[in-house]
Every structure is written in C-alpha cells, then in structure tokens.
Short mmCIF file of C-alpha atoms and ligand atoms in Angstrom, two decimals:
data_model
loop_
_atom_site.label_atom_id
_atom_site.label_comp_id
_atom_site.label_asym_id
_atom_site.label_seq_id
_atom_site.Cartn_x
_atom_site.Cartn_y
_atom_site.Cartn_z
CA MET A 1 -0.10 0.08 0.18
CA ASN A 2 2.93 2.58 1.05
CA LEU A 3 5.11 2.55 -2.04
CA PRO A 4 2.16 3.27 -4.19
CA ARG A 5 0.43 5.55 -2.45
CA LEU A 6 3.69 7.67 -2.27
CA THR A 7 4.61 7.05 -5.85
CA ALA A 8 1.38 8.95 -6.59
CA VAL A 9 2.43 12.10 -4.43
CA ALA A 10 5.73 12.04 -6.00
CA ALA A 11 4.29 11.97 -8.83
CA ALA A 12 2.38 15.01 -7.86
CA ALA A 13 4.55 16.61 -7.50
CA CYS A 14 6.88 15.47 -10.30
CA CYS A 15 4.75 17.31 -12.99
CA LEU A 16 4.61 21.34 -11.71
CA ALA A 17 7.26 22.74 -13.97
CA LEU A 18 4.72 22.07 -17.16
CA LEU A 19 2.25 24.28 -15.50
CA PRO A 20 1.58 27.32 -18.62
CA LEU A 21 2.84 30.36 -17.32
CA THR A 22 1.37 33.81 -17.32
CA THR A 23 3.08 37.34 -16.73
CA ALA A 24 -0.48 39.01 -15.37
CA SER A 25 0.62 41.19 -12.98
CA PRO A 26 -2.36 41.59 -9.64
CA ALA A 27 -2.79 45.57 -9.07
CA GLY A 28 -0.47 47.25 -6.25
CA ALA A 29 1.86 44.06 -5.91
CA ALA A 30 5.00 45.02 -5.39
CA GLY A 31 7.75 42.86 -4.51
CA GLY A 32 11.78 42.87 -5.87
CA PRO A 33 12.19 42.93 -9.38
CA ALA A 34 12.37 39.59 -10.33
CA ALA A 35 9.32 38.52 -8.13
CA ALA A 36 7.16 41.19 -9.12
CA ASP A 37 6.29 40.49 -12.02
CA ARG A 38 6.20 37.30 -11.47
CA PRO A 39 2.71 35.87 -9.96
CA LEU A 40 2.72 32.81 -7.00
CA ARG A 41 2.11 29.73 -9.25
CA GLN A 42 4.66 30.64 -10.94
CA LEU A 43 7.18 31.14 -8.32
CA ALA A 44 5.88 27.77 -6.17
CA ALA A 45 6.28 26.23 -8.72
CA ASP A 46 9.93 26.73 -8.87
CA ASP A 47 9.70 24.99 -5.38
CA HIS A 48 7.72 21.95 -6.67
CA LEU A 49 4.67 23.55 -4.97
CA ARG A 50 1.35 24.21 -6.27
CA ILE A 51 -0.46 27.53 -5.03
CA GLY A 52 -4.24 27.24 -4.20
CA THR A 53 -7.18 29.32 -3.61
CA ALA A 54 -10.60 28.55 -2.48
CA VAL A 55 -13.45 30.10 -5.36
CA ASP A 56 -16.12 31.38 -4.64
CA MET A 57 -18.93 30.48 -7.84
CA SER A 58 -21.12 33.91 -7.30
CA ALA A 59 -17.38 36.11 -7.66
CA LEU A 60 -16.27 33.57 -10.68
CA ALA A 61 -19.54 34.14 -12.93
CA ASP A 62 -20.11 38.00 -11.96
CA ASP A 63 -16.49 39.20 -11.26
CA ALA A 64 -13.87 40.22 -13.99
CA ALA A 65 -10.70 40.75 -12.36
CA TYR A 66 -11.53 38.19 -9.59
CA ARG A 67 -11.58 35.61 -12.60
CA ARG A 68 -8.39 37.39 -13.34
CA LEU A 69 -6.54 36.38 -10.27
CA ALA A 70 -7.88 32.71 -9.75
CA GLY A 71 -6.46 32.28 -12.84
CA SER A 72 -3.35 33.38 -12.59
CA GLU A 73 -1.88 33.55 -9.60
CA PHE A 74 -3.26 30.31 -8.49
CA SER A 75 -2.69 26.55 -9.09
CA THR A 76 -5.68 24.85 -7.99
CA VAL A 77 -8.73 25.97 -6.78
CA THR A 78 -10.53 24.73 -4.39
CA ALA A 79 -14.37 24.78 -4.54
CA GLU A 80 -15.93 26.65 -1.24
CA ASN A 81 -19.05 25.52 -1.72
CA VAL A 82 -20.05 23.87 -4.53
CA MET A 83 -18.81 19.86 -3.84
CA LYS A 84 -20.42 20.64 -0.09
CA TRP A 85 -23.22 17.26 0.15
CA GLU A 86 -25.90 20.75 0.30
CA ALA A 87 -25.38 21.42 -2.61
CA ILE A 88 -24.38 18.90 -4.53
CA GLU A 89 -27.70 16.25 -3.18
CA PRO A 90 -30.20 18.20 -2.28
CA ARG A 91 -32.52 15.60 -2.44
CA GLN A 92 -32.14 12.07 -1.37
CA GLY A 93 -30.34 10.16 -4.60
CA GLU A 94 -31.06 13.85 -6.91
CA TYR A 95 -27.12 15.06 -7.63
CA ASP A 96 -26.58 18.83 -8.98
CA TYR A 97 -22.73 19.13 -9.95
CA VAL A 98 -23.50 21.88 -12.43
CA ALA A 99 -21.49 24.31 -10.39
CA ALA A 100 -19.21 21.94 -9.29
CA ASP A 101 -18.41 20.95 -12.66
CA ARG A 102 -18.33 24.98 -13.79
CA LEU A 103 -15.18 25.23 -11.55
CA VAL A 104 -13.14 21.41 -12.54
CA ASP A 105 -13.67 23.33 -16.37
CA PHE A 106 -12.54 26.75 -15.34
CA ALA A 107 -10.04 24.42 -13.44
CA HIS A 108 -8.95 22.52 -16.96
CA ARG A 109 -8.58 25.70 -18.95
CA ASN A 110 -6.16 27.07 -16.59
CA GLY A 111 -3.74 23.93 -16.06
CA GLN A 112 -4.95 23.96 -12.51
CA LYS A 113 -5.88 20.91 -10.96
CA VAL A 114 -8.64 21.04 -7.60
CA ARG A 115 -8.31 20.00 -4.71
CA GLY A 116 -12.74 18.39 -3.96
CA HIS A 117 -14.07 19.94 -0.68
CA VAL A 118 -15.79 17.74 1.15
CA LEU A 119 -16.89 14.48 1.92
CA VAL A 120 -17.55 13.55 5.01
CA TRP A 121 -18.72 16.86 7.31
CA HIS A 122 -20.52 17.53 10.19
CA SER A 123 -21.62 20.61 8.75
CA GLN A 124 -23.75 21.89 5.40
CA LEU A 125 -25.50 19.17 5.40
CA PRO A 126 -28.65 18.51 3.87
CA SER A 127 -32.20 18.43 6.22
CA TRP A 128 -34.26 15.82 3.78
CA LEU A 129 -30.61 13.57 5.61
CA THR A 130 -30.37 15.42 8.93
CA SER A 131 -33.98 15.15 9.81
CA GLY A 132 -34.93 11.65 8.06
CA ASP A 133 -34.70 9.42 11.07
CA PHE A 134 -33.16 6.56 9.77
CA THR A 135 -31.95 3.89 10.61
CA ALA A 136 -27.63 3.45 10.97
CA ASP A 137 -27.51 1.08 7.91
CA GLN A 138 -29.49 3.09 6.25
CA LEU A 139 -27.52 6.08 6.70
CA ARG A 140 -23.97 3.82 6.41
CA GLU A 141 -25.74 3.29 2.83
CA ILE A 142 -26.79 7.23 2.30
CA LEU A 143 -22.91 7.42 2.92
CA HIS A 144 -21.55 5.17 0.75
CA ARG A 145 -23.35 5.86 -1.37
CA HIS A 146 -23.12 9.73 -1.59
CA ILE A 147 -18.90 9.22 -1.66
CA THR A 148 -19.33 6.12 -4.43
CA ASP A 149 -21.32 8.38 -6.71
CA THR A 150 -19.85 12.10 -5.72
CA VAL A 151 -16.32 10.76 -5.75
CA ARG A 152 -17.42 8.56 -10.07
CA HIS A 153 -18.82 11.71 -11.45
CA PHE A 154 -15.30 13.35 -10.47
CA LYS A 155 -12.86 10.72 -11.71
CA GLY A 156 -9.68 11.78 -12.76
CA ARG A 157 -11.03 15.24 -12.46
CA ILE A 158 -9.93 15.74 -8.53
CA TRP A 159 -6.34 15.58 -7.76
CA GLN A 160 -6.43 15.99 -3.11
CA TRP A 161 -10.47 14.95 -1.93
CA ASP A 162 -11.27 15.85 1.24
CA VAL A 163 -12.23 12.62 2.78
CA VAL A 164 -13.21 13.75 6.46
CA ASN A 165 -12.97 16.96 8.11
CA GLU A 166 -12.77 18.49 11.79
CA ALA A 167 -14.01 14.75 12.71
CA PHE A 168 -11.92 16.44 16.11
CA ASN A 169 -13.04 18.30 19.65
CA GLU A 170 -9.92 20.78 20.28
CA ASP A 171 -10.08 18.21 23.72
CA GLY A 172 -8.99 15.61 20.81
CA THR A 173 -11.76 13.13 21.15
CA LEU A 174 -14.14 12.74 18.32
CA ARG A 175 -16.51 15.53 18.01
CA ASP A 176 -20.19 14.53 18.02
CA SER A 177 -21.68 14.51 14.94
CA ILE A 178 -24.48 12.77 12.82
CA TRP A 179 -21.84 10.28 11.70
CA LEU A 180 -19.66 9.10 14.71
CA ARG A 181 -23.23 8.89 16.88
CA GLU A 182 -25.19 6.51 14.51
CA LEU A 183 -21.96 5.17 12.51
CA GLY A 184 -19.49 4.56 15.19
CA PRO A 185 -15.89 5.66 15.14
CA GLY A 186 -15.19 2.97 11.84
CA TYR A 187 -16.97 5.71 9.39
CA ILE A 188 -13.67 7.63 8.78
CA ALA A 189 -11.98 4.40 7.66
CA ASP A 190 -14.53 2.97 5.67
CA ALA A 191 -15.12 6.87 4.05
CA PHE A 192 -11.53 6.88 3.39
CA ARG A 193 -12.12 2.52 1.78
CA TRP A 194 -15.31 3.85 -0.65
CA ALA A 195 -13.74 7.32 -2.08
CA HIS A 196 -10.63 4.85 -2.98
CA GLU A 197 -12.33 2.32 -4.82
CA ALA A 198 -14.47 4.57 -6.54
CA ASP A 199 -11.03 6.85 -8.27
CA PRO A 200 -7.75 5.06 -7.10
CA ARG A 201 -5.40 8.10 -7.88
CA ALA A 202 -7.25 10.50 -6.29
CA LEU A 203 -5.27 11.10 -2.65
CA LEU A 204 -7.23 11.51 -0.01
CA PHE A 205 -7.07 13.44 3.10
CA TYR A 206 -8.04 14.00 6.27
CA ASN A 207 -8.71 18.11 7.28
CA ASP A 208 -9.08 20.18 10.00
CA TYR A 209 -8.02 23.09 12.08
CA ASN A 210 -6.08 24.28 14.85
CA THR A 211 -4.40 20.89 13.91
CA GLU A 212 -1.21 23.45 12.44
CA TRP A 213 0.33 23.64 16.08
CA THR A 214 1.98 20.62 18.44
CA GLY A 215 -1.17 20.40 20.91
CA PRO A 216 -4.14 17.60 21.81
CA LYS A 217 -6.14 18.62 18.68
CA SER A 218 -2.79 17.36 17.04
CA ASP A 219 -1.92 14.61 18.20
CA ALA A 220 -5.50 13.12 17.31
CA VAL A 221 -4.97 13.09 13.76
CA TYR A 222 -1.02 12.30 13.82
CA GLU A 223 -2.75 8.94 15.54
CA LEU A 224 -5.57 8.80 13.94
CA VAL A 225 -3.37 9.22 10.55
CA SER A 226 -0.70 6.27 11.64
CA ARG A 227 -3.39 4.19 13.11
CA LEU A 228 -5.04 3.42 9.90
CA ARG A 229 -2.07 3.40 7.43
CA ALA A 230 -0.81 1.10 9.75
CA GLU A 231 -4.63 -1.22 9.10
CA GLY A 232 -3.49 -0.48 5.42
CA VAL A 233 -6.35 1.71 5.41
CA PRO A 234 -5.85 4.54 1.78
CA VAL A 235 -4.96 7.73 3.68
CA ASP A 236 -2.33 9.80 2.08
CA GLY A 237 -2.72 12.87 3.15
CA VAL A 238 -3.30 15.64 6.12
CA GLY A 239 -4.54 19.14 5.57
CA PHE A 240 -3.89 21.68 7.67
CA GLN A 241 -7.14 24.61 6.91
CA GLY A 242 -4.56 27.32 8.36
CA HIS A 243 -7.43 29.75 9.56
CA LEU A 244 -5.44 32.41 12.10
CA GLY A 245 -6.09 34.93 14.15
CA ILE A 246 -3.93 37.90 14.99
CA GLN A 247 -5.33 38.59 17.85
CA TYR A 248 -4.52 34.88 19.51
CA GLY A 249 -0.80 35.49 19.04
CA LEU A 250 0.39 33.05 16.51
CA PRO A 251 1.53 30.06 16.60
CA THR A 252 5.31 29.20 16.54
CA ASP A 253 6.43 25.39 16.24
CA MET A 254 4.08 24.52 13.16
CA ALA A 255 6.96 23.73 10.64
CA ALA A 256 8.57 20.78 13.72
CA ASN A 257 4.56 19.60 13.98
CA PHE A 258 3.83 19.23 10.02
CA ALA A 259 7.49 17.80 9.62
CA ARG A 260 6.35 14.33 11.83
CA PHE A 261 3.03 13.87 9.56
CA ASP A 262 6.51 13.74 6.58
CA ARG A 263 7.70 12.06 8.59
CA LEU A 264 5.07 8.85 8.52
CA GLY A 265 5.28 8.98 4.12
CA LEU A 266 1.68 11.49 4.07
CA ALA A 267 1.20 14.51 2.40
CA THR A 268 0.50 17.36 3.54
CA ALA A 269 -1.26 20.33 2.46
CA VAL A 270 -2.12 23.78 3.84
CA THR A 271 -5.89 23.47 2.79
CA GLU A 272 -7.75 27.17 3.87
CA ALA A 273 -4.72 29.65 4.90
CA ASP A 274 -6.65 32.75 6.10
CA VAL A 275 -5.11 35.46 8.93
CA ARG A 276 -7.36 37.61 9.94
CA MET A 277 -8.14 40.39 12.64
CA GLU A 278 -10.00 43.18 14.29
CA MET A 279 -11.53 45.73 12.40
CA PRO A 280 -10.17 48.22 11.48
CA ALA A 281 -6.76 47.01 10.30
CA ASP A 282 -3.57 48.74 10.29
CA ASP A 283 -0.77 48.58 8.92
CA ALA A 284 1.70 46.30 12.53
CA GLU A 285 -1.92 45.22 11.66
CA LEU A 286 -0.99 44.02 8.84
CA ALA A 287 2.75 43.43 9.03
CA THR A 288 1.85 40.66 11.49
CA GLN A 289 -0.25 39.62 9.17
CA ALA A 290 1.71 39.14 6.61
CA GLU A 291 3.75 36.60 8.91
CA GLY A 292 1.20 34.45 10.56
CA TYR A 293 0.98 33.55 6.82
CA ARG A 294 4.58 33.33 6.04
CA ARG A 295 4.93 30.50 8.73
CA LEU A 296 1.79 29.20 7.24
CA LEU A 297 4.13 28.79 3.72
CA ASP A 298 7.39 28.00 5.47
CA ALA A 299 6.14 25.09 7.51
CA CYS A 300 4.90 23.77 4.18
CA LEU A 301 8.10 24.60 2.22
CA ARG A 302 10.04 22.65 4.77
CA ALA A 303 8.21 19.38 4.93
CA ARG A 304 9.62 17.01 2.02
CA HIS A 305 5.92 16.41 0.85
CA CYS A 306 3.99 19.14 1.70
CA ILE A 307 2.24 19.22 -1.49
CA SER A 308 0.02 22.53 -1.76
CA PHE A 309 -0.59 25.59 -0.66
CA THR A 310 -4.01 27.22 -0.96
CA VAL A 311 -6.16 30.29 0.32
CA TRP A 312 -9.58 30.31 1.46
CA GLY A 313 -9.78 33.06 -0.75
CA PHE A 314 -7.83 35.80 -1.81
CA THR A 315 -9.62 38.93 -1.65
CA ASP A 316 -11.63 40.44 0.97
CA LYS A 317 -14.41 41.25 -0.78
CA TYR A 318 -16.01 38.01 -0.63
CA SER A 319 -13.95 36.70 2.37
CA TRP A 320 -16.69 33.98 5.00
CA VAL A 321 -14.83 36.11 7.83
CA PRO A 322 -16.64 39.05 8.87
CA ASP A 323 -20.00 36.72 8.74
CA THR A 324 -18.89 34.24 11.16
CA PHE A 325 -16.09 36.86 13.01
CA PRO A 326 -18.48 39.97 13.64
CA GLY A 327 -16.38 42.55 13.97
CA GLU A 328 -13.14 40.95 12.21
CA GLY A 329 -11.97 40.27 9.11
CA ALA A 330 -9.35 41.86 6.65
CA ALA A 331 -7.57 38.02 6.46
CA ASN A 332 -6.73 37.36 2.97
CA LEU A 333 -4.19 38.13 0.02
CA PHE A 334 -5.59 41.63 -1.34
CA ASP A 335 -7.88 43.86 -0.47
CA GLU A 336 -11.46 44.54 -1.62
CA ASN A 337 -10.37 46.17 -4.10
CA TYR A 338 -7.70 43.69 -5.21
CA ARG A 339 -4.93 45.80 -3.48
CA ALA A 340 -2.08 43.34 -2.91
CA LYS A 341 -1.21 43.24 1.13
CA PRO A 342 2.10 42.71 2.40
CA ALA A 343 1.52 39.48 2.78
CA TYR A 344 0.96 39.09 -0.57
CA ARG A 345 4.69 40.58 -1.29
CA THR A 346 5.95 37.89 1.51
CA LEU A 347 4.83 34.61 -0.15
CA GLN A 348 6.10 36.35 -3.16
CA GLU A 349 9.32 36.64 -1.61
CA GLN A 350 8.82 33.55 0.04
CA LEU A 351 8.93 31.50 -2.43
CA THR A 352 11.34 33.73 -5.03
CA GLY A 353 15.71 32.19 -5.57
CA ARG A 354 14.97 29.33 -3.42
CA ALA A 355 13.98 25.79 -5.23
CA ARG A 356 12.78 22.58 -2.77
CA PRO A 357 14.38 20.08 -3.38
CA ARG A 358 11.16 17.17 -5.69
CA SER A 359 9.75 14.85 -3.17
CA ALA A 360 10.91 12.57 -4.90
CA GLU A 361 14.82 12.87 -4.90
O1 9MR B 401 -15.87 29.28 3.46
C1 9MR B 401 -16.90 28.85 3.77
C2 9MR B 401 -18.32 29.98 3.85
O2 9MR B 401 -18.75 30.37 2.82
C3 9MR B 401 -19.16 29.02 4.78
O3 9MR B 401 -21.09 29.53 4.72
C4 9MR B 401 -19.07 27.79 5.35
C5 9MR B 401 -20.59 27.23 6.00
O4 9MR B 401 -20.00 26.71 7.49
O5 9MR B 401 -18.34 27.16 5.15
C6 9MR B 401 -17.18 27.84 5.13
O6 9MR B 401 -15.95 27.37 4.65
C7 9MR B 401 -15.21 26.45 5.88
C8 9MR B 401 -15.05 25.04 5.00
O7 9MR B 401 -15.93 24.62 4.75
C9 9MR B 401 -14.08 23.61 6.05
N1 9MR B 401 -13.48 25.01 6.67
C10 9MR B 401 -13.89 25.88 7.32
C11 9MR B 401 -13.88 26.89 6.75
C12 9MR B 401 -14.32 28.66 6.96
O8 9MR B 401 -15.50 28.29 8.16
#
C-alpha cells in the first residue's frame, strides 16, 4: 500500500514545471524586481508546490477582476461551497453537479488542479439527511452512496479529496456528529476505503483546523492517520486548514508539527489559509498578518511532501470571516479593491529564488 501511494505523491509533485506560465501582474504588487511580475503559481512551481485558492462561484461568474486573478495567481482551486453535500445532493439521490463542474472546467482551462472539498463533514448537510430519522444501516448506505457517486462523477478530475473534515474536538476527542453517533468511529476508515474504490488515483486527505501546531487536537489527528496507515486504510495526506487570527498570537511550532506527519510518509497541505484580525486593520496588524502567512508557508516548504498551499479566498471582498466573526476581517492576501497586501508580497518573496528539492528525490 505505502509504495504506490507515495509514488502518487511524488508524481503529483513532479509535473509542476509543466504549468503554463502567465505574466499577469496583480494591481499594486510591489515585490522585488524579479518577483513583481511573477504570479504566485509560477514562483511556487520553482518550489515544486501548487498554490491554490478557494473559489466563490458567484464571484467567479460576476466579477472579471476576481476571475482574472483566480486564473493567473493559482495552480489549484477548491470549491468554497459547491461540492458540499447540501449543494450537490439537495434531495436524496438527486445530484446537482452543475456549479462544481463549472469550477472543474475553469480549472482545466487554466491549467489548474482541483482539491475536492468535502465528502464527510458534520456541517452543510441537507435537511433531508439531518432530519430523516434514518436507521444506522440506512445512514451507512446513504454515506456510501454519496461518496461513491460523487467521487465517480469527478473521477480523474480531482487531484486531492478532503474525505473527512473536522472530525475532532479541540481536546482531541471525536466530535459528536451524526456520523459518530449513528455509525461509530469506524465511519472514518470506511469513508477513505469507499473514496479509494471510486477513484483509486485521487489523493485522499484528512482535513482539520487548529491542528497546524502541536497539541491535543493535532496529536489526535496524528494518532488517527498513523493507525489508519498501519491498518492499510488508503489515507494519503493531512490537510492543515490554516485559519489563524492575529489576536490569539501566531503559532510557533508549525514546522515541527508538519514534519512529524511528513515523517509518516504522508502528503501534507495547507488547505484554507487566511489570517484574520479585529477591524479596522492598521499597518502593524497587516505586518503581523504577513508573518502569519509566512509561517504557514514556511512550515509547508520545510515539509518534503507538502504538495500544496491553498488560501481560503484571496480577496477581502468575499471573505467568510466577517459573517462568522462579527468585527473581524481583512483576512486575505488582497484587499476589497484587489490591492496586494504585505502578506502577498511576503509570499512572493518567500517563494522567490529558493528551489526546494522534489519530494521524489
Ligand atoms: O467559506 C465557507 C463559507 O462560505 C460557508 O458559509 C461556511 C459554512 O460552514 O463554510 C466555509 O468554509 C469552511 C470550510 O468548508 C471548512 N473549514 C472552515 C471553513 C470556514 O468556515
């Protein structure tokens, strides 16, 4: 099991040099002379890294500046919402893949890979499922079918799937969800097995937040994936979401944490990076934010098998943050007017002129 899976990771890293180059320059970017006109995706390719963004499908349809940057700056995309259960199976057994297919087509046209988000989660489930009063056997079959149908639909077009998302509490115990309550902890291994059967070449990830640093929650993820690997369950990688807030202080041991997962032979990825703050934002806070992004990318670049660094949206114009954390915001690389912030320039500089060894070597 281990060898072919690792080969898949290495193969994924090998072909970054083939990315189409683009010279689009974001408004207001002011890195060093070499970096200023090179988009992140191109700089990251030198490091054998894919750089990604979550995509808001309404913005992609309606906002030309958004569409341009989504295509030019990033080499992988994640659906911010349209691959979630409530979006693609709003009624039992009736699938609506239209919006998700549109994103996959956009990615194809722009030479981008796609992170599939998400197969098993406690949130954004359709009401027919949460209030259906199903037996455990029925629910298990519903989960099996959703995973199988969805992964098959996108077979060959999804690079990495977030198979299970946010299964742990902060103290490292399993989160009380419909899946844990009805199916028991074995739902996690089942989900990976079913996804692998449906698309054996997709890289399968466990994904969570507040796991970027060491502590009870990341320890629990570490124990989970170690055990799954030992049991031959097809888990390929661990995603660290990377939702930071500067008011909590920036984590210091992310590189050491990524390294221990790397040593297991697993792929790692930063999957949803953003660094929020209390509003209004001042220059000092934007500098701290840049340092937060820098530390996340640094942890990834130091891990041999960290294969992608994805931001959860790239402009403050469409961020999820103010809706969820009233009074907070400014979490992204570009402001509402698509002006690059210090964090963008920091990532550019970090990716400039430092070729990382390929994970295949
Ligand atoms: O950004 C997403 C936002 O538009 C949705 O309303 C929200 C619903 O829970 O989900 C957000 O994305 C989440 C992601 O799917 C999983 N990790 C946390 C993200 C931010 O909440």
